[in-house]
């Protein structure tokens, strides 16, 4: 089975269980979500628990089962195609790819904002300097992308190092928070029941999104050794570590800072700076920021490399330009898909900044990412339902639909609600229309080749 699949895709099986566990950690853990959760207040702890129970566990169960039934390259695109047909498979793959085009700027912006703390307190103003943040974001994006052009034998080390660095950064902040809490008390009173307002409601979808990413390893099924066995095992090993990381990390930041002082862009580095000042450790903040930067590069590498396999698989089926299904003659990588992804994402980084302040632009990117990301999960849970699962898909599908709807709620400080909604909902609908046109063009191409 594996040999035939490898001949069909031409990709090399370079990923073992250890690589996949670290890949999942690098892909799923968004270290910036700790800052967002801390900014929302101690009530976010209960939201983490709810999201883990109602979305993360159901998605892990669904992905584990579907990857055993359909272990080929393409992941959720293949699962949906086999369950509901070519058009629905295309929608799932198209939306998943689009979500990543929005996600990369989101991740790079947050990574740069946190990373500038490594330069020292006199340079932290760069985190709000639009020109610097945009330029540095592009450097991070293309560094991660180019590492994957040379194949997973090399590219996998980007996410391996990133996964280890992310967990090391979390471990540092958790240890610092625990020490400060024990010796000085927590800066924030811990109350696990959230205060419900529109910002908290909107944040629920971000909490659920923070648990997304396990499907990314399965997308690379054609490059995983023994995917039927290793994908489910890696999902549960990494999943346990991810849940502990999010909850303990949020508590640690709240022990160091009050929610009002936590920036959603650079809050973790702010917490590190606070720990450094209170404990008199001048090396702590730069070390933390350096680990954060490595973690962000690793996460970008995981998502850039993994998501490029979706248009590659769709290109093989000729629903997107066949060039996307080409492999590099020397390195055996989907280089056209990678470069097209990088070019498109660069355009989004530049265009989505127009007319918004930096943090509102960040929020717009987050909401567009969540909407397009969760559409494929509707198909994932419905596919799992068709394969016999019941409770998990019902819970996961409910959270997924709620997350899509709640992402349409604008932040309280947006300058123009209507213009924000036009950009958000109108942009998503326009991109779905473009996808439909691309699919119809692919059908015409297939018919012309059959004549």
Coordinates of C-alpha atoms in Angstrom, one line a residue:
X1 CA 0.0 0.0 0.0
X2 CA 2.7 2.5 1.0
X3 CA 4.8 1.7 -1.9
X4 CA 2.0 2.3 -4.4
X5 CA 1.1 5.6 -2.7
X6 CA 4.7 6.8 -2.9
X7 CA 4.9 6.0 -6.6
X8 CA 1.7 8.0 -7.2
X9 CA 2.8 11.1 -5.4
X10 CA 6.6 10.8 -5.8
X11 CA 7.2 12.0 -2.3
X12 CA 9.7 10.4 0.1
X13 CA 8.7 9.0 3.5
X14 CA 11.0 11.0 5.8
X15 CA 8.9 11.4 9.0
X16 CA 8.9 9.0 12.0
X17 CA 6.9 9.1 15.2
X18 CA 9.3 11.4 17.1
X19 CA 9.3 13.8 14.2
X20 CA 5.5 13.7 14.0
X21 CA 5.1 14.4 17.7
X22 CA 7.4 17.4 17.5
X23 CA 5.7 18.5 14.3
X24 CA 2.3 18.4 16.0
X25 CA 3.6 20.4 19.0
X26 CA 5.1 23.0 16.6
X27 CA 2.0 23.1 14.5
X28 CA -0.7 23.2 17.2
X29 CA 0.9 25.2 20.0
X30 CA 0.5 28.9 19.2
X31 CA 2.6 30.5 21.9
X32 CA 0.9 33.8 21.2
X33 CA -2.5 32.3 22.3
X34 CA -1.2 32.3 25.8
X35 CA -1.0 36.1 25.7
X36 CA -4.5 36.3 24.1
X37 CA -5.9 34.0 26.8
X38 CA -4.2 36.0 29.6
X39 CA -5.5 39.3 28.1
X40 CA -9.0 37.8 28.3
X41 CA -8.6 37.2 32.0
X42 CA -8.5 34.1 34.3
X43 CA -11.9 33.0 33.0
X44 CA -10.1 31.8 29.9
X45 CA -8.9 28.8 31.9
X46 CA -12.5 27.3 31.8
X47 CA -12.6 28.1 28.0
X48 CA -9.4 26.1 27.5
X49 CA -10.9 23.1 29.3
X50 CA -14.2 23.4 27.3
X51 CA -12.4 23.7 24.0
X52 CA -10.2 20.7 24.9
X53 CA -13.2 18.6 25.8
X54 CA -15.6 19.7 23.1
X55 CA -13.2 20.3 20.1
X56 CA -9.7 19.0 20.6
X57 CA -10.6 15.5 21.8
X58 CA -13.3 15.0 19.1
X59 CA -10.9 16.2 16.4
X60 CA -8.1 13.9 17.6
X61 CA -10.6 11.0 17.5
X62 CA -11.8 11.9 14.0
X63 CA -8.3 12.5 12.6
X64 CA -7.0 9.3 14.1
X65 CA -9.8 7.2 12.5
X66 CA -9.8 9.0 9.1
X67 CA -6.0 8.8 8.8
X68 CA -6.3 5.0 9.3
X69 CA -8.9 4.7 6.6
X70 CA -7.4 7.2 4.1
X71 CA -3.6 7.5 4.8
X72 CA -2.7 9.1 1.5
X73 CA -1.1 12.5 0.9
X74 CA -3.7 15.3 1.2
X75 CA -5.3 14.6 4.5
X76 CA -8.7 16.3 4.9
X77 CA -8.9 16.9 1.2
X78 CA -8.8 13.2 0.6
X79 CA -11.1 12.4 3.5
X80 CA -13.8 14.8 2.3
X81 CA -13.4 13.8 -1.4
X82 CA -13.8 10.1 -0.5
X83 CA -16.8 10.8 1.8
X84 CA -18.7 13.5 -0.2
X85 CA -17.3 13.8 -3.7
X86 CA -14.8 15.9 -5.6
X87 CA -16.5 19.3 -5.2
X88 CA -16.8 19.0 -1.4
X89 CA -13.2 17.7 -1.2
X90 CA -12.1 20.8 -3.2
X91 CA -14.0 23.2 -0.9
X92 CA -12.3 21.6 2.2
X93 CA -8.9 21.7 0.6
X94 CA -9.3 25.2 -0.8
X95 CA -10.6 26.7 2.5
X96 CA -7.8 24.9 4.4
X97 CA -5.2 26.4 2.1
X98 CA -6.8 29.9 2.3
X99 CA -6.9 29.7 6.1
X100 CA -3.1 29.2 6.1
X101 CA -2.5 32.1 3.7
X102 CA -4.2 34.2 6.4
X103 CA -2.6 32.4 9.2
X104 CA 1.0 32.9 8.1
X105 CA 0.9 36.7 8.3
X106 CA -1.0 36.4 11.7
X107 CA 1.8 34.1 13.0
X108 CA 4.7 36.1 11.6
X109 CA 3.3 39.4 13.0
X110 CA 3.0 37.9 16.4
X111 CA 6.4 36.3 16.2
X112 CA 8.1 39.5 15.3
X113 CA 6.4 41.5 18.0
X114 CA 7.5 39.0 20.6
X115 CA 11.0 38.5 19.1
X116 CA 12.0 42.2 19.4
X117 CA 12.2 41.8 23.1
X118 CA 15.4 39.9 22.5
X119 CA 17.0 43.2 21.5
X120 CA 16.4 44.7 24.9
X121 CA 13.9 47.1 26.4
X122 CA 15.3 50.1 24.5
X123 CA 14.1 48.4 21.2
X124 CA 10.7 47.2 22.3
X125 CA 9.0 50.1 20.5
X126 CA 9.7 48.3 17.3
X127 CA 6.9 45.9 18.1
X128 CA 4.4 48.7 17.2
X129 CA 6.4 50.0 14.2
X130 CA 4.4 48.9 11.2
X131 CA 7.3 49.1 8.7
X132 CA 9.7 47.0 10.8
X133 CA 7.0 44.4 11.7
X134 CA 6.0 44.0 8.1
X135 CA 9.6 43.7 6.8
X136 CA 10.6 41.3 9.5
X137 CA 7.4 39.2 9.0
X138 CA 8.3 38.7 5.4
X139 CA 11.8 37.6 6.4
X140 CA 10.5 35.0 8.8
X141 CA 7.9 33.7 6.3
X142 CA 10.4 33.2 3.5
X143 CA 13.1 31.7 5.8
X144 CA 10.6 29.0 6.9
X145 CA 9.4 28.5 3.3
X146 CA 12.8 28.1 1.8
X147 CA 13.9 25.6 4.4
X148 CA 11.2 23.3 3.0
X149 CA 12.3 23.6 -0.6
X150 CA 15.2 21.3 0.1
X151 CA 13.0 18.4 1.3
X152 CA 11.7 17.1 4.7
X153 CA 15.1 15.5 5.5
X154 CA 16.3 19.1 6.1
X155 CA 13.0 21.0 6.5
X156 CA 11.7 18.7 9.3
X157 CA 14.4 20.1 11.6
X158 CA 12.9 23.5 11.3
X159 CA 9.8 22.3 13.1
X160 CA 11.7 19.9 15.4
X161 CA 13.8 22.7 16.7
X162 CA 10.7 25.0 16.8
X163 CA 8.7 22.4 18.7
X164 CA 11.4 22.0 21.3
X165 CA 12.0 25.8 21.6
X166 CA 8.3 26.5 22.0
X167 CA 8.0 24.0 24.8
X168 CA 11.2 25.3 26.4
X169 CA 9.8 28.9 26.3
X170 CA 6.6 27.7 27.9
X171 CA 8.5 25.8 30.5
X172 CA 10.6 28.9 31.4
X173 CA 7.5 31.1 31.8
X174 CA 5.6 28.5 33.8
X175 CA 8.6 28.0 36.1
X176 CA 8.9 31.8 36.5
X177 CA 5.2 32.2 37.1
X178 CA 5.2 29.5 39.7
X179 CA 8.2 31.0 41.6
X180 CA 6.7 34.5 41.6
X181 CA 3.3 33.2 42.6
X182 CA 4.8 31.2 45.5
X183 CA 7.0 34.1 46.8
X184 CA 5.0 37.3 46.0
X185 CA 1.5 36.1 45.2
X186 CA -0.3 36.2 41.8
X187 CA -0.7 39.6 40.1
X188 CA -4.2 38.5 39.0
X189 CA -6.9 36.9 41.3
X190 CA -7.7 33.5 39.7
X191 CA -11.4 33.1 38.9
X192 CA -12.2 30.4 36.5
X193 CA -15.7 31.5 35.5
X194 CA -15.4 34.1 32.6
X195 CA -17.2 37.4 32.5
X196 CA -19.4 37.1 29.4
X197 CA -19.3 40.1 27.0
X198 CA -18.9 40.4 23.2
X199 CA -15.1 40.3 23.3
X200 CA -15.2 37.1 25.4
X201 CA -17.8 35.5 23.0
X202 CA -15.5 36.4 20.0
X203 CA -12.5 35.0 21.9
X204 CA -14.2 31.6 22.3
X205 CA -13.6 30.9 18.6
X206 CA -9.9 31.8 19.0
X207 CA -9.5 29.4 21.9
X208 CA -11.0 26.5 19.8
X209 CA -8.7 27.5 16.9
X210 CA -5.7 27.3 19.2
X211 CA -6.3 23.6 19.4
X212 CA -6.2 23.1 15.6
X213 CA -3.3 21.6 13.8
X214 CA -3.4 17.9 14.4
X215 CA -4.8 17.4 10.9
X216 CA -1.6 19.0 9.4
X217 CA 0.5 15.9 10.1
X218 CA -2.1 13.7 8.4
X219 CA -2.0 16.0 5.3
X220 CA 1.5 14.7 4.9
X221 CA 0.4 11.1 5.1
X222 CA 2.4 10.2 1.9
X223 CA 5.6 11.3 3.7
X224 CA 5.1 9.6 7.1
X225 CA 6.5 6.1 7.8
X226 CA 3.6 3.8 8.7
X227 CA 1.0 6.6 8.9
X228 CA -1.9 4.2 10.0
X229 CA 0.0 3.6 13.2
X230 CA 2.1 6.7 13.8
X231 CA -0.5 9.4 13.1
X232 CA -2.9 8.3 15.9
X233 CA -0.1 7.7 18.4
X234 CA 1.5 11.1 17.7
X235 CA -1.9 12.8 18.1
X236 CA -2.5 11.5 21.6
X237 CA 1.1 11.9 22.8
X238 CA 1.4 15.5 21.6
X239 CA -2.2 16.3 22.5
X240 CA -1.6 15.6 26.2
X241 CA 1.4 17.9 26.2
X242 CA -0.5 20.7 24.3
X243 CA -3.4 20.8 26.8
X244 CA -1.0 21.1 29.8
X245 CA 1.0 23.8 28.0
X246 CA -1.9 26.1 27.3
X247 CA -3.5 25.9 30.8
X248 CA -0.3 26.2 32.8
X249 CA 1.1 28.9 30.5
X250 CA -1.9 31.1 30.9
X251 CA -1.9 30.7 34.6
X252 CA 1.8 31.7 34.7
X253 CA 1.3 34.9 32.7
X254 CA -1.6 35.9 35.0
X255 CA 0.7 35.3 38.0
X256 CA 3.1 37.9 36.5
X257 CA 0.8 40.5 35.0
X258 CA -2.8 41.8 35.2
X259 CA -4.9 41.1 32.1
X260 CA -5.1 44.8 31.2
X261 CA -1.3 45.0 30.8
X262 CA -1.0 42.0 28.5
X263 CA -0.6 42.7 24.8
X264 CA -2.2 40.2 22.5
X265 CA 0.8 40.5 20.2
X266 CA 3.7 40.4 22.6
X267 CA 2.2 39.5 26.0
X268 CA 4.4 36.4 26.6
X269 CA 7.6 38.4 26.1
X270 CA 6.1 41.1 28.4
X271 CA 5.6 38.4 31.1
X272 CA 9.2 37.4 30.6
X273 CA 10.3 41.0 31.1
X274 CA 8.2 41.3 34.2
X275 CA 9.7 38.0 35.6
X276 CA 13.2 39.3 34.7
X277 CA 12.7 42.6 36.6
X278 CA 11.1 41.1 39.7
X279 CA 13.7 38.3 40.0
X280 CA 16.6 40.4 39.0
X281 CA 17.6 38.0 36.1
X282 CA 18.8 40.2 33.2
X283 CA 19.3 37.2 31.0
X284 CA 15.8 35.8 31.3
X285 CA 13.8 38.0 29.0
X286 CA 16.3 37.9 26.0
X287 CA 16.5 34.1 26.4
X288 CA 12.7 33.7 26.4
X289 CA 12.3 36.0 23.4
X290 CA 14.9 34.1 21.5
X291 CA 13.2 30.8 22.2
X292 CA 9.9 32.3 21.2
X293 CA 11.3 33.5 17.9
X294 CA 12.7 30.0 17.2
X295 CA 9.4 28.5 18.1
X296 CA 7.6 30.8 15.7
X297 CA 10.0 29.9 12.8
X298 CA 9.3 26.3 13.6
X299 CA 5.6 26.8 13.6
X300 CA 5.8 28.7 10.3
X301 CA 7.9 25.8 8.9
X302 CA 5.3 23.2 10.0
X303 CA 2.4 25.1 8.5
X304 CA 4.1 26.3 5.4
X305 CA 5.5 22.9 4.6
X306 CA 2.3 20.9 5.5
X307 CA -0.3 23.2 3.9
X308 CA 1.6 23.2 0.6
X309 CA 0.7 19.5 0.3
X310 CA -3.0 20.4 -0.1
X311 CA -2.8 22.4 -3.3
X312 CA -0.2 19.8 -4.4
X313 CA -2.7 17.0 -4.0
X314 CA -5.5 19.1 -5.7
X315 CA -3.1 19.9 -8.5
X316 CA -2.5 16.2 -9.0
X317 CA -6.3 15.9 -9.5
X318 CA -6.2 18.9 -12.0
X319 CA -8.8 21.0 -10.0
X320 CA -6.0 23.6 -9.5
X321 CA -3.3 24.3 -12.1
X322 CA -1.4 21.0 -12.8
X323 CA 1.9 22.9 -12.2
X324 CA 1.0 22.9 -8.4
X325 CA 1.4 19.1 -8.5
X326 CA 4.9 19.2 -9.8
X327 CA 7.9 18.1 -7.7
X328 CA 11.4 19.6 -7.8
X329 CA 13.6 17.3 -9.9
X330 CA 16.4 17.2 -7.4
X331 CA 14.8 17.7 -3.9
X332 CA 11.4 15.9 -4.6
X333 CA 9.4 18.8 -3.0
X334 CA 6.2 20.5 -4.2
X335 CA 8.2 23.6 -5.0
X336 CA 5.6 25.3 -7.3
X337 CA 3.0 25.0 -4.5
X338 CA 5.4 26.3 -1.9
X339 CA 6.5 29.3 -4.0
X340 CA 2.9 30.1 -5.1
X341 CA 1.9 30.0 -1.4
X342 CA 4.7 32.3 -0.4
X343 CA 3.9 34.8 -3.1
X344 CA 0.2 34.9 -2.3
X345 CA 0.9 35.2 1.4
X346 CA 3.2 38.1 0.8
X347 CA 0.4 39.9 -1.0
X348 CA -2.0 39.3 2.0
X349 CA 0.6 40.6 4.4
X350 CA 0.7 43.9 2.5
X351 CA -2.9 44.3 1.5
X352 CA -4.6 43.4 4.8
X353 CA -2.8 46.3 6.6
X354 CA -4.6 49.1 4.7
X355 CA -6.9 51.2 6.8
X356 CA -6.5 49.5 10.1
X357 CA -4.3 50.0 13.2
X358 CA -1.8 47.1 13.7
X359 CA -3.8 45.3 16.4
X360 CA -7.1 45.6 14.5
X361 CA -5.4 44.3 11.3
X362 CA -4.1 41.4 13.5
X363 CA -7.7 40.8 14.7
X364 CA -9.0 40.8 11.1
X365 CA -6.4 38.2 10.1
X366 CA -7.4 36.1 13.1
X367 CA -11.1 36.2 12.2
X368 CA -10.5 35.4 8.5
X369 CA -8.2 32.6 9.4
X370 CA -10.8 31.1 11.8
X371 CA -13.7 31.2 9.4
X372 CA -11.8 29.6 6.5
X373 CA -10.0 27.1 8.8
X374 CA -13.2 25.8 10.4
X375 CA -15.1 25.2 7.2
X376 CA -13.0 22.1 6.4
X377 CA -13.7 20.9 10.0
X378 CA -17.4 20.7 9.2
X379 CA -16.4 18.1 6.6
X380 CA -14.0 16.4 8.9
X381 CA -16.6 15.8 11.6
X382 CA -19.3 14.8 9.0
X383 CA -16.8 12.4 7.5
X384 CA -16.1 10.9 10.9
X385 CA -19.9 10.6 11.4
X386 CA -20.3 8.7 8.2
X387 CA -17.5 6.3 9.3
X388 CA -19.5 5.5 12.5
X389 CA -18.5 8.0 15.2
X390 CA -21.3 9.8 16.9
X391 CA -20.7 11.8 20.1
X392 CA -17.3 13.2 19.1
X393 CA -18.5 14.6 15.7
X394 CA -21.7 16.0 17.3
X395 CA -19.6 18.0 19.9
X396 CA -16.9 19.0 17.4
X397 CA -19.4 20.1 14.7
X398 CA -21.3 22.2 17.2
X399 CA -18.1 24.0 18.3
X400 CA -17.0 24.4 14.7
X401 CA -20.3 26.1 13.6
X402 CA -20.3 28.3 16.7
X403 CA -16.7 29.4 16.1
X404 CA -17.5 30.4 12.5
X405 CA -20.5 32.5 13.6
X406 CA -18.7 34.1 16.5
X407 CA -15.8 35.1 14.4
X408 CA -18.2 37.6 12.6
X409 CA -18.5 39.5 15.9
X410 CA -16.2 42.6 15.5
X411 CA -13.9 43.8 18.3
X412 CA -15.3 46.5 20.5
X413 CA -12.7 49.1 19.5
X414 CA -13.0 48.8 15.7
X415 CA -13.4 52.2 14.0
X416 CA -16.1 51.1 11.5
X417 CA -18.1 48.0 12.2
X418 CA -19.6 47.9 8.7
X419 CA -16.2 48.2 6.9
X420 CA -14.8 45.5 9.2
X421 CA -17.6 43.2 8.3
X422 CA -17.4 44.0 4.6
X423 CA -13.7 43.1 4.7
X424 CA -14.3 39.9 6.7
X425 CA -17.5 38.3 5.3
X426 CA -17.2 39.8 1.8
X427 CA -13.6 38.8 1.5
X428 CA -14.4 35.2 2.5
X429 CA -17.4 34.9 0.1
X430 CA -15.3 36.4 -2.7
X431 CA -12.5 33.8 -2.2
X432 CA -15.1 30.9 -2.2
X433 CA -16.4 32.2 -5.5
X434 CA -12.8 32.2 -6.9
X435 CA -12.5 28.7 -5.7
X436 CA -15.7 27.7 -7.5
X437 CA -14.4 29.2 -10.7
X438 CA -11.1 27.4 -10.4
X439 CA -12.9 24.1 -9.8
X440 CA -15.1 24.5 -12.9
X441 CA -12.0 25.3 -14.9
X442 CA -10.4 22.1 -13.6
X443 CA -13.4 20.1 -14.7
X444 CA -13.2 21.6 -18.2
X445 CA -9.5 20.8 -18.3
X446 CA -10.1 17.2 -17.3
X447 CA -12.8 16.8 -20.0
X448 CA -10.5 18.2 -22.7
X449 CA -7.7 15.8 -21.7
X450 CA -10.2 12.9 -21.9
X451 CA -11.1 13.7 -25.5

